[in-house]
């Protein structure tokens, strides 16, 4: 079925071209008739004027009808063909609009359509490139632990199972590979929920200083392996109460500090600073004196599986989704996250949080924690 039988398209007539063309022809005919009449018959001026006026009116009416008919017949078919062809690509943009024989209007509409389509195609190309890269990264991240688990299991099946010490060692290593797979899948699931809005945040008032100290305690052994010191910039910092999802904010702080340890220098430091930004906001900064990040890598830091160091980071473990999760959690709180880094000197990740509004509420929460 052809498009014009499927969709009704209104035809908007325009008379501008026919009016102007008929006027030019009529003026020419009237002047030419007056000159010829004067040259051959020499009648009175009144007769010449009347004849020229009649010639002008008759020619104008005849020319207007003929030109308008020809315009509609000649241009309409071609314009309609253009609309039909374009409508095959984008029905919503043109089908609901009346067709016009005004070439200027048509050119403007088609040019706008072409520009929009060009931008759309470029955006699709960017997304396709990102999709290919993302699938490649997922495949690589999942393939490593899968092959590790497969290798240990095959070794056991080939006879190593009879040796109890080897069996126990290989099963523990296979278990670590499975745990890594679960870790990656859980992180992917969290990002998907955050992006789709399916993960509900449970807001409450809590002490961000106490939360950071808890993270320090959790990561103390990990930091000790690289002799990295975890500390507040101000050792006498007072409690600061904020409003947010405590568990998710703890995951943000934990991911940022783990990242600073991962890329930190042996014997370095990771400092957390809590700044009273405004009456309604606080700023939490996580600063290290590690490797730092080259400027060309900073815009892509929060992409899934993007790693500044393609080999070293994997040896440190992790899913490659930590910073991406951080960004999504902070944005889910409708807050901002910032990055500043100088290669070879260190990095600073910072994010904002809303202050707790109800003092009685966080005092009560503090008492319950005690």
mmCIF file of C-alpha atoms in Angstrom:
data_model
loop_
_atom_site.group_PDB
_atom_site.id
_atom_site.type_symbol
_atom_site.label_atom_id
_atom_site.label_comp_id
_atom_site.label_asym_id
_atom_site.label_seq_id
_atom_site.Cartn_x
_atom_site.Cartn_y
_atom_site.Cartn_z
ATOM 1 C CA UNK A 1 0.000 0.000 0.000
ATOM 2 C CA UNK A 2 1.345 3.416 -0.923
ATOM 3 C CA UNK A 3 1.887 6.075 1.699
ATOM 4 C CA UNK A 4 -0.684 8.476 0.255
ATOM 5 C CA UNK A 5 -3.355 5.790 0.622
ATOM 6 C CA UNK A 6 -2.314 5.138 4.211
ATOM 7 C CA UNK A 7 -2.095 8.719 5.463
ATOM 8 C CA UNK A 8 -4.244 11.745 4.758
ATOM 9 C CA UNK A 9 -2.195 14.786 3.787
ATOM 10 C CA UNK A 10 -3.836 18.193 3.494
ATOM 11 C CA UNK A 11 -2.869 20.455 0.627
ATOM 12 C CA UNK A 12 -2.402 24.064 1.626
ATOM 13 C CA UNK A 13 -2.793 26.324 -1.422
ATOM 14 C CA UNK A 14 -0.696 29.420 -1.890
ATOM 15 C CA UNK A 15 -1.667 32.195 -4.369
ATOM 16 C CA UNK A 16 1.349 34.465 -4.020
ATOM 17 C CA UNK A 17 3.180 33.158 -7.082
ATOM 18 C CA UNK A 18 0.065 33.252 -9.328
ATOM 19 C CA UNK A 19 -0.920 36.776 -8.159
ATOM 20 C CA UNK A 20 2.486 38.264 -8.874
ATOM 21 C CA UNK A 21 2.958 36.461 -12.185
ATOM 22 C CA UNK A 22 -0.542 37.401 -13.429
ATOM 23 C CA UNK A 23 0.069 41.025 -12.413
ATOM 24 C CA UNK A 24 3.328 41.243 -14.393
ATOM 25 C CA UNK A 25 1.721 39.655 -17.500
ATOM 26 C CA UNK A 26 -1.371 41.878 -17.256
ATOM 27 C CA UNK A 27 0.656 45.087 -16.962
ATOM 28 C CA UNK A 28 2.729 44.096 -19.971
ATOM 29 C CA UNK A 29 -0.363 43.227 -22.069
ATOM 30 C CA UNK A 30 -2.164 46.459 -21.072
ATOM 31 C CA UNK A 31 0.833 48.649 -21.954
ATOM 32 C CA UNK A 32 1.482 46.766 -25.202
ATOM 33 C CA UNK A 33 -2.209 47.046 -26.214
ATOM 34 C CA UNK A 34 -2.243 50.799 -25.547
ATOM 35 C CA UNK A 35 0.914 51.333 -27.597
ATOM 36 C CA UNK A 36 -0.374 49.279 -30.541
ATOM 37 C CA UNK A 37 -3.789 50.958 -30.458
ATOM 38 C CA UNK A 38 -2.193 54.384 -30.437
ATOM 39 C CA UNK A 39 0.198 53.461 -33.257
ATOM 40 C CA UNK A 40 -2.341 52.025 -35.672
ATOM 41 C CA UNK A 41 -5.715 53.623 -34.874
ATOM 42 C CA UNK A 42 -4.908 56.823 -32.945
ATOM 43 C CA UNK A 43 -8.214 56.882 -30.965
ATOM 44 C CA UNK A 44 -8.975 59.282 -28.147
ATOM 45 C CA UNK A 45 -7.045 58.926 -24.883
ATOM 46 C CA UNK A 46 -10.212 57.884 -23.063
ATOM 47 C CA UNK A 47 -10.706 54.955 -25.448
ATOM 48 C CA UNK A 48 -7.064 53.902 -25.146
ATOM 49 C CA UNK A 49 -7.305 53.958 -21.326
ATOM 50 C CA UNK A 50 -10.564 51.960 -21.321
ATOM 51 C CA UNK A 51 -9.169 49.386 -23.725
ATOM 52 C CA UNK A 52 -5.960 49.024 -21.694
ATOM 53 C CA UNK A 53 -8.002 48.620 -18.502
ATOM 54 C CA UNK A 54 -10.173 45.904 -20.069
ATOM 55 C CA UNK A 55 -7.066 44.164 -21.446
ATOM 56 C CA UNK A 56 -5.432 44.360 -18.012
ATOM 57 C CA UNK A 57 -8.488 42.911 -16.179
ATOM 58 C CA UNK A 58 -9.136 40.161 -18.728
ATOM 59 C CA UNK A 59 -5.497 39.166 -18.952
ATOM 60 C CA UNK A 60 -5.105 39.236 -15.160
ATOM 61 C CA UNK A 61 -8.080 36.932 -14.540
ATOM 62 C CA UNK A 62 -7.083 34.542 -17.336
ATOM 63 C CA UNK A 63 -3.401 34.501 -16.362
ATOM 64 C CA UNK A 64 -4.143 34.015 -12.672
ATOM 65 C CA UNK A 65 -6.413 31.018 -13.324
ATOM 66 C CA UNK A 66 -4.019 29.377 -15.777
ATOM 67 C CA UNK A 67 -0.877 29.991 -13.698
ATOM 68 C CA UNK A 68 -2.503 28.867 -10.447
ATOM 69 C CA UNK A 69 -3.814 25.714 -12.111
ATOM 70 C CA UNK A 70 -0.424 24.930 -13.614
ATOM 71 C CA UNK A 71 1.365 25.639 -10.333
ATOM 72 C CA UNK A 72 -0.914 23.275 -8.466
ATOM 73 C CA UNK A 73 -0.635 20.588 -11.113
ATOM 74 C CA UNK A 74 3.076 20.934 -11.761
ATOM 75 C CA UNK A 75 4.506 21.804 -8.343
ATOM 76 C CA UNK A 76 2.042 19.978 -6.118
ATOM 77 C CA UNK A 77 2.884 16.574 -7.576
ATOM 78 C CA UNK A 78 6.608 17.098 -7.062
ATOM 79 C CA UNK A 79 6.226 18.630 -3.610
ATOM 80 C CA UNK A 80 3.915 15.827 -2.568
ATOM 81 C CA UNK A 81 6.479 13.317 -3.776
ATOM 82 C CA UNK A 82 9.095 14.990 -1.544
ATOM 83 C CA UNK A 83 6.744 14.892 1.440
ATOM 84 C CA UNK A 84 5.908 11.254 0.779
ATOM 85 C CA UNK A 85 9.584 10.291 0.579
ATOM 86 C CA UNK A 86 10.420 12.203 3.760
ATOM 87 C CA UNK A 87 7.365 10.827 5.535
ATOM 88 C CA UNK A 88 8.757 7.328 5.040
ATOM 89 C CA UNK A 89 11.593 8.352 7.367
ATOM 90 C CA UNK A 90 9.721 10.520 9.850
ATOM 91 C CA UNK A 91 5.949 10.371 9.723
ATOM 92 C CA UNK A 92 5.396 12.424 12.860
ATOM 93 C CA UNK A 93 7.220 15.503 11.547
ATOM 94 C CA UNK A 94 5.505 15.945 8.181
ATOM 95 C CA UNK A 95 2.333 13.901 7.894
ATOM 96 C CA UNK A 96 0.458 16.032 10.398
ATOM 97 C CA UNK A 97 1.414 19.216 8.543
ATOM 98 C CA UNK A 98 -0.345 20.592 5.434
ATOM 99 C CA UNK A 99 1.620 20.484 2.213
ATOM 100 C CA UNK A 100 2.618 23.881 0.905
ATOM 101 C CA UNK A 101 3.660 24.890 -2.570
ATOM 102 C CA UNK A 102 5.749 27.686 -1.067
ATOM 103 C CA UNK A 103 9.280 26.618 -1.984
ATOM 104 C CA UNK A 104 10.866 28.763 0.733
ATOM 105 C CA UNK A 105 8.757 27.132 3.438
ATOM 106 C CA UNK A 106 9.362 23.677 2.037
ATOM 107 C CA UNK A 107 13.122 24.240 1.814
ATOM 108 C CA UNK A 108 13.212 25.459 5.410
ATOM 109 C CA UNK A 109 11.253 22.458 6.654
ATOM 110 C CA UNK A 110 13.344 19.917 4.757
ATOM 111 C CA UNK A 111 16.588 21.601 5.876
ATOM 112 C CA UNK A 112 15.452 21.468 9.505
ATOM 113 C CA UNK A 113 14.481 17.832 9.071
ATOM 114 C CA UNK A 114 17.890 17.011 7.553
ATOM 115 C CA UNK A 115 19.726 18.794 10.398
ATOM 116 C CA UNK A 116 17.712 16.971 13.051
ATOM 117 C CA UNK A 117 18.326 13.644 11.347
ATOM 118 C CA UNK A 118 22.051 14.334 11.087
ATOM 119 C CA UNK A 119 22.251 15.030 14.835
ATOM 120 C CA UNK A 120 20.189 11.939 15.552
ATOM 121 C CA UNK A 121 22.453 9.763 13.392
ATOM 122 C CA UNK A 122 25.577 11.168 15.074
ATOM 123 C CA UNK A 123 24.068 10.456 18.495
ATOM 124 C CA UNK A 124 23.201 6.898 17.434
ATOM 125 C CA UNK A 125 26.749 6.389 16.189
ATOM 126 C CA UNK A 126 28.150 7.558 19.539
ATOM 127 C CA UNK A 127 25.775 5.246 21.387
ATOM 128 C CA UNK A 128 26.653 2.347 19.121
ATOM 129 C CA UNK A 129 30.368 2.907 19.746
ATOM 130 C CA UNK A 130 29.708 3.051 23.495
ATOM 131 C CA UNK A 131 27.577 -0.106 23.295
ATOM 132 C CA UNK A 132 30.319 -2.023 21.477
ATOM 133 C CA UNK A 133 32.940 -0.868 23.969
ATOM 134 C CA UNK A 134 30.666 -1.658 26.910
ATOM 135 C CA UNK A 135 29.915 -5.188 25.646
ATOM 136 C CA UNK A 136 33.622 -5.749 25.072
ATOM 137 C CA UNK A 137 34.419 -4.603 28.609
ATOM 138 C CA UNK A 138 31.671 -6.758 30.145
ATOM 139 C CA UNK A 139 32.918 -9.741 28.179
ATOM 140 C CA UNK A 140 36.490 -9.148 29.341
ATOM 141 C CA UNK A 141 35.537 -8.613 32.990
ATOM 142 C CA UNK A 142 33.379 -11.753 33.106
ATOM 143 C CA UNK A 143 35.734 -13.869 31.021
ATOM 144 C CA UNK A 144 38.699 -13.568 33.406
ATOM 145 C CA UNK A 145 37.047 -15.046 36.536
ATOM 146 C CA UNK A 146 35.069 -17.561 34.442
ATOM 147 C CA UNK A 147 38.222 -18.964 32.849
ATOM 148 C CA UNK A 148 39.915 -18.996 36.263
ATOM 149 C CA UNK A 149 37.090 -21.037 37.790
ATOM 150 C CA UNK A 150 36.968 -23.295 34.737
ATOM 151 C CA UNK A 151 40.717 -23.917 34.887
ATOM 152 C CA UNK A 152 40.692 -24.942 38.548
ATOM 153 C CA UNK A 153 37.663 -27.207 38.107
ATOM 154 C CA UNK A 154 39.170 -28.917 35.038
ATOM 155 C CA UNK A 155 42.420 -29.477 36.940
ATOM 156 C CA UNK A 156 40.505 -31.095 39.781
ATOM 157 C CA UNK A 157 38.517 -33.276 37.398
ATOM 158 C CA UNK A 158 41.711 -34.396 35.664
ATOM 159 C CA UNK A 159 42.974 -36.025 38.871
ATOM 160 C CA UNK A 160 44.049 -33.314 41.273
ATOM 161 C CA UNK A 161 40.895 -33.969 43.312
ATOM 162 C CA UNK A 162 42.563 -36.995 44.897
ATOM 163 C CA UNK A 163 45.098 -34.767 46.647
ATOM 164 C CA UNK A 164 43.260 -33.202 49.599
ATOM 165 C CA UNK A 165 45.602 -30.215 49.979
ATOM 166 C CA UNK A 166 45.438 -29.321 46.275
ATOM 167 C CA UNK A 167 41.681 -29.916 46.214
ATOM 168 C CA UNK A 168 41.077 -27.511 49.090
ATOM 169 C CA UNK A 169 43.432 -24.861 47.650
ATOM 170 C CA UNK A 170 41.878 -24.997 44.164
ATOM 171 C CA UNK A 171 38.324 -24.960 45.480
ATOM 172 C CA UNK A 172 39.119 -21.840 47.514
ATOM 173 C CA UNK A 173 40.581 -20.161 44.421
ATOM 174 C CA UNK A 174 37.544 -21.164 42.363
ATOM 175 C CA UNK A 175 35.328 -19.732 45.107
ATOM 176 C CA UNK A 176 37.151 -16.397 44.841
ATOM 177 C CA UNK A 177 36.473 -16.385 41.094
ATOM 178 C CA UNK A 178 32.772 -17.024 41.703
ATOM 179 C CA UNK A 179 32.689 -14.249 44.324
ATOM 180 C CA UNK A 180 34.205 -11.850 41.789
ATOM 181 C CA UNK A 181 31.536 -12.808 39.257
ATOM 182 C CA UNK A 182 28.791 -12.241 41.832
ATOM 183 C CA UNK A 183 30.375 -8.885 42.757
ATOM 184 C CA UNK A 184 30.347 -7.732 39.119
ATOM 185 C CA UNK A 185 26.749 -8.881 38.548
ATOM 186 C CA UNK A 186 25.526 -7.211 41.756
ATOM 187 C CA UNK A 187 27.219 -3.929 40.809
ATOM 188 C CA UNK A 188 25.708 -4.073 37.318
ATOM 189 C CA UNK A 189 22.304 -4.759 38.842
ATOM 190 C CA UNK A 190 22.662 -1.759 41.167
ATOM 191 C CA UNK A 191 23.631 0.587 38.310
ATOM 192 C CA UNK A 192 20.684 -0.650 36.242
ATOM 193 C CA UNK A 193 18.293 0.009 39.126
ATOM 194 C CA UNK A 194 19.782 3.450 39.768
ATOM 195 C CA UNK A 195 19.465 4.417 36.108
ATOM 196 C CA UNK A 196 15.896 3.159 35.819
ATOM 197 C CA UNK A 197 14.841 4.667 39.155
ATOM 198 C CA UNK A 198 13.852 1.252 40.568
ATOM 199 C CA UNK A 199 16.248 1.505 43.514
ATOM 200 C CA UNK A 200 14.458 3.401 46.284
ATOM 201 C CA UNK A 201 16.649 5.500 48.554
ATOM 202 C CA UNK A 202 15.892 5.460 52.282
ATOM 203 C CA UNK A 203 16.631 8.979 53.511
ATOM 204 C CA UNK A 204 17.559 9.674 57.115
ATOM 205 C CA UNK A 205 19.712 12.034 59.174
ATOM 206 C CA UNK A 206 23.146 10.696 60.140
ATOM 207 C CA UNK A 207 26.616 11.815 61.168
ATOM 208 C CA UNK A 208 28.863 11.791 58.108
ATOM 209 C CA UNK A 209 31.979 12.009 60.319
ATOM 210 C CA UNK A 210 31.017 8.807 62.113
ATOM 211 C CA UNK A 211 30.242 7.134 58.786
ATOM 212 C CA UNK A 212 33.685 8.019 57.365
ATOM 213 C CA UNK A 213 35.372 6.714 60.511
ATOM 214 C CA UNK A 214 33.499 3.414 60.099
ATOM 215 C CA UNK A 215 34.803 3.154 56.540
ATOM 216 C CA UNK A 216 38.342 3.839 57.801
ATOM 217 C CA UNK A 217 37.957 0.947 60.245
ATOM 218 C CA UNK A 218 36.685 -1.378 57.498
ATOM 219 C CA UNK A 219 39.540 -0.547 55.115
ATOM 220 C CA UNK A 220 42.336 -0.269 57.673
ATOM 221 C CA UNK A 221 43.854 -3.649 56.814
ATOM 222 C CA UNK A 222 43.650 -2.987 53.075
ATOM 223 C CA UNK A 223 45.429 0.341 53.564
ATOM 224 C CA UNK A 224 48.067 -1.213 55.833
ATOM 225 C CA UNK A 225 49.159 -3.566 53.031
ATOM 226 C CA UNK A 226 50.402 -0.493 51.120
ATOM 227 C CA UNK A 227 51.277 1.407 54.297
ATOM 228 C CA UNK A 228 48.729 4.100 53.389
ATOM 229 C CA UNK A 229 47.439 6.306 56.211
ATOM 230 C CA UNK A 230 43.688 6.976 56.370
ATOM 231 C CA UNK A 231 42.770 10.120 58.297
ATOM 232 C CA UNK A 232 40.658 13.254 58.523
ATOM 233 C CA UNK A 233 42.381 16.464 57.506
ATOM 234 C CA UNK A 234 41.198 17.974 60.794
ATOM 235 C CA UNK A 235 41.773 15.506 63.619
ATOM 236 C CA UNK A 236 39.411 17.365 65.971
ATOM 237 C CA UNK A 237 36.470 17.408 63.579
ATOM 238 C CA UNK A 238 33.026 17.683 65.178
ATOM 239 C CA UNK A 239 29.945 15.631 64.160
ATOM 240 C CA UNK A 240 28.299 16.839 60.939
ATOM 241 C CA UNK A 241 24.751 15.651 60.317
ATOM 242 C CA UNK A 242 23.533 15.203 56.760
ATOM 243 C CA UNK A 243 20.372 13.959 55.057
ATOM 244 C CA UNK A 244 20.578 11.016 52.666
ATOM 245 C CA UNK A 245 20.586 7.250 52.284
ATOM 246 C CA UNK A 246 23.181 6.215 54.868
ATOM 247 C CA UNK A 247 23.992 2.819 53.351
ATOM 248 C CA UNK A 248 24.400 4.225 49.838
ATOM 249 C CA UNK A 249 26.524 7.165 51.007
ATOM 250 C CA UNK A 250 28.719 4.716 52.919
ATOM 251 C CA UNK A 251 29.145 2.793 49.668
ATOM 252 C CA UNK A 252 30.152 6.047 47.942
ATOM 253 C CA UNK A 253 32.769 6.866 50.593
ATOM 254 C CA UNK A 254 34.000 3.272 50.636
ATOM 255 C CA UNK A 255 34.362 3.127 46.840
ATOM 256 C CA UNK A 256 36.244 6.435 46.739
ATOM 257 C CA UNK A 257 38.648 5.417 49.513
ATOM 258 C CA UNK A 258 39.191 1.954 47.993
ATOM 259 C CA UNK A 259 39.979 3.679 44.718
ATOM 260 C CA UNK A 260 42.498 5.987 46.428
ATOM 261 C CA UNK A 261 44.181 2.993 48.076
ATOM 262 C CA UNK A 262 44.235 1.076 44.798
ATOM 263 C CA UNK A 263 46.041 3.874 42.951
ATOM 264 C CA UNK A 264 47.881 5.253 45.976
ATOM 265 C CA UNK A 265 51.621 5.189 46.505
ATOM 266 C CA UNK A 266 53.192 2.932 49.099
ATOM 267 C CA UNK A 267 53.553 4.947 52.281
ATOM 268 C CA UNK A 268 51.100 7.581 51.054
ATOM 269 C CA UNK A 269 48.048 9.155 52.661
ATOM 270 C CA UNK A 270 44.328 9.398 51.995
ATOM 271 C CA UNK A 271 42.629 12.321 53.705
ATOM 272 C CA UNK A 272 38.926 13.076 54.060
ATOM 273 C CA UNK A 273 37.829 16.667 54.512
ATOM 274 C CA UNK A 274 34.286 17.776 55.379
ATOM 275 C CA UNK A 275 33.631 21.390 54.422
ATOM 276 C CA UNK A 276 30.704 23.526 55.529
ATOM 277 C CA UNK A 277 29.867 24.702 52.005
ATOM 278 C CA UNK A 278 26.614 26.661 52.493
ATOM 279 C CA UNK A 279 23.759 26.825 54.983
ATOM 280 C CA UNK A 280 22.199 23.825 53.245
ATOM 281 C CA UNK A 281 25.156 21.875 51.849
ATOM 282 C CA UNK A 282 28.350 20.181 52.974
ATOM 283 C CA UNK A 283 31.219 19.075 50.739
ATOM 284 C CA UNK A 284 33.034 15.798 51.370
ATOM 285 C CA UNK A 285 36.517 15.606 49.814
ATOM 286 C CA UNK A 286 38.638 12.456 49.466
ATOM 287 C CA UNK A 287 42.229 13.425 48.647
ATOM 288 C CA UNK A 288 45.277 11.240 48.028
ATOM 289 C CA UNK A 289 48.887 11.709 46.956
ATOM 290 C CA UNK A 290 48.876 8.740 44.597
ATOM 291 C CA UNK A 291 49.505 8.341 40.890
ATOM 292 C CA UNK A 292 47.081 11.016 39.767
ATOM 293 C CA UNK A 293 45.069 10.947 36.548
ATOM 294 C CA UNK A 294 46.002 12.321 33.153
ATOM 295 C CA UNK A 295 43.644 15.015 31.925
ATOM 296 C CA UNK A 296 42.438 13.059 28.873
ATOM 297 C CA UNK A 297 41.158 10.280 31.143
ATOM 298 C CA UNK A 298 39.166 12.448 33.563
ATOM 299 C CA UNK A 299 36.005 12.882 31.381
ATOM 300 C CA UNK A 300 35.623 9.092 31.144
ATOM 301 C CA UNK A 301 36.341 8.158 34.765
ATOM 302 C CA UNK A 302 32.696 7.468 35.629
ATOM 303 C CA UNK A 303 32.018 5.197 32.645
ATOM 304 C CA UNK A 304 31.313 1.545 33.356
ATOM 305 C CA UNK A 305 34.458 -0.605 33.319
ATOM 306 C CA UNK A 306 36.651 2.304 32.241
ATOM 307 C CA UNK A 307 40.108 1.943 33.740
ATOM 308 C CA UNK A 308 42.938 4.456 33.610
ATOM 309 C CA UNK A 309 45.456 1.635 34.003
ATOM 310 C CA UNK A 310 44.252 -1.203 31.789
ATOM 311 C CA UNK A 311 46.415 -3.865 33.453
ATOM 312 C CA UNK A 312 47.392 -2.704 36.950
ATOM 313 C CA UNK A 313 43.842 -1.954 38.077
ATOM 314 C CA UNK A 314 42.682 -5.482 37.325
ATOM 315 C CA UNK A 315 45.474 -6.949 39.398
ATOM 316 C CA UNK A 316 44.059 -4.966 42.338
ATOM 317 C CA UNK A 317 40.643 -6.579 41.891
ATOM 318 C CA UNK A 318 37.285 -4.801 41.882
ATOM 319 C CA UNK A 319 34.502 -4.848 39.340
ATOM 320 C CA UNK A 320 35.523 -1.742 37.420
ATOM 321 C CA UNK A 321 32.130 -0.257 38.301
ATOM 322 C CA UNK A 322 32.992 1.552 41.532
ATOM 323 C CA UNK A 323 33.165 5.117 40.226
ATOM 324 C CA UNK A 324 30.153 4.584 37.985
ATOM 325 C CA UNK A 325 28.128 3.483 41.025
ATOM 326 C CA UNK A 326 29.408 6.493 42.976
ATOM 327 C CA UNK A 327 28.220 8.877 40.265
ATOM 328 C CA UNK A 328 24.780 7.267 40.025
ATOM 329 C CA UNK A 329 24.230 7.267 43.788
ATOM 330 C CA UNK A 330 25.221 10.925 44.124
ATOM 331 C CA UNK A 331 23.006 11.905 41.176
ATOM 332 C CA UNK A 332 20.135 9.890 42.694
ATOM 333 C CA UNK A 333 20.505 12.191 45.729
ATOM 334 C CA UNK A 334 20.339 15.122 43.256
ATOM 335 C CA UNK A 335 23.828 16.159 44.287
ATOM 336 C CA UNK A 336 27.077 16.830 42.403
ATOM 337 C CA UNK A 337 30.401 14.995 42.251
ATOM 338 C CA UNK A 338 33.683 16.612 41.197
ATOM 339 C CA UNK A 339 37.162 15.412 40.219
ATOM 340 C CA UNK A 340 40.456 17.255 40.347
ATOM 341 C CA UNK A 341 43.721 15.512 39.580
ATOM 342 C CA UNK A 342 47.297 16.154 38.556
ATOM 343 C CA UNK A 343 49.262 13.293 37.101
ATOM 344 C CA UNK A 344 52.080 12.191 39.396
ATOM 345 C CA UNK A 345 50.856 14.297 42.314
ATOM 346 C CA UNK A 346 47.441 12.952 43.360
ATOM 347 C CA UNK A 347 43.686 13.176 43.004
ATOM 348 C CA UNK A 348 40.714 14.638 44.808
ATOM 349 C CA UNK A 349 37.135 13.388 44.521
ATOM 350 C CA UNK A 350 34.464 15.477 46.190
ATOM 351 C CA UNK A 351 30.680 15.424 46.423
ATOM 352 C CA UNK A 352 27.957 17.502 48.036
ATOM 353 C CA UNK A 353 25.283 16.407 50.496
ATOM 354 C CA UNK A 354 22.289 18.125 52.020
ATOM 355 C CA UNK A 355 22.557 19.070 55.683
ATOM 356 C CA UNK A 356 20.095 17.581 58.141
ATOM 357 C CA UNK A 357 17.241 20.035 58.634
ATOM 358 C CA UNK A 358 15.696 18.744 61.837
ATOM 359 C CA UNK A 359 18.161 19.015 64.742
ATOM 360 C CA UNK A 360 15.895 17.064 67.077
ATOM 361 C CA UNK A 361 15.776 14.229 64.562
ATOM 362 C CA UNK A 362 19.526 13.801 64.297
ATOM 363 C CA UNK A 363 20.005 14.255 68.040
ATOM 364 C CA UNK A 364 17.571 11.393 68.536
ATOM 365 C CA UNK A 365 19.409 9.332 65.926
ATOM 366 C CA UNK A 366 22.726 10.018 67.670
ATOM 367 C CA UNK A 367 21.327 8.887 71.009
ATOM 368 C CA UNK A 368 19.996 5.688 69.444
ATOM 369 C CA UNK A 369 23.411 4.921 67.925
ATOM 370 C CA UNK A 370 25.007 5.272 71.350
#
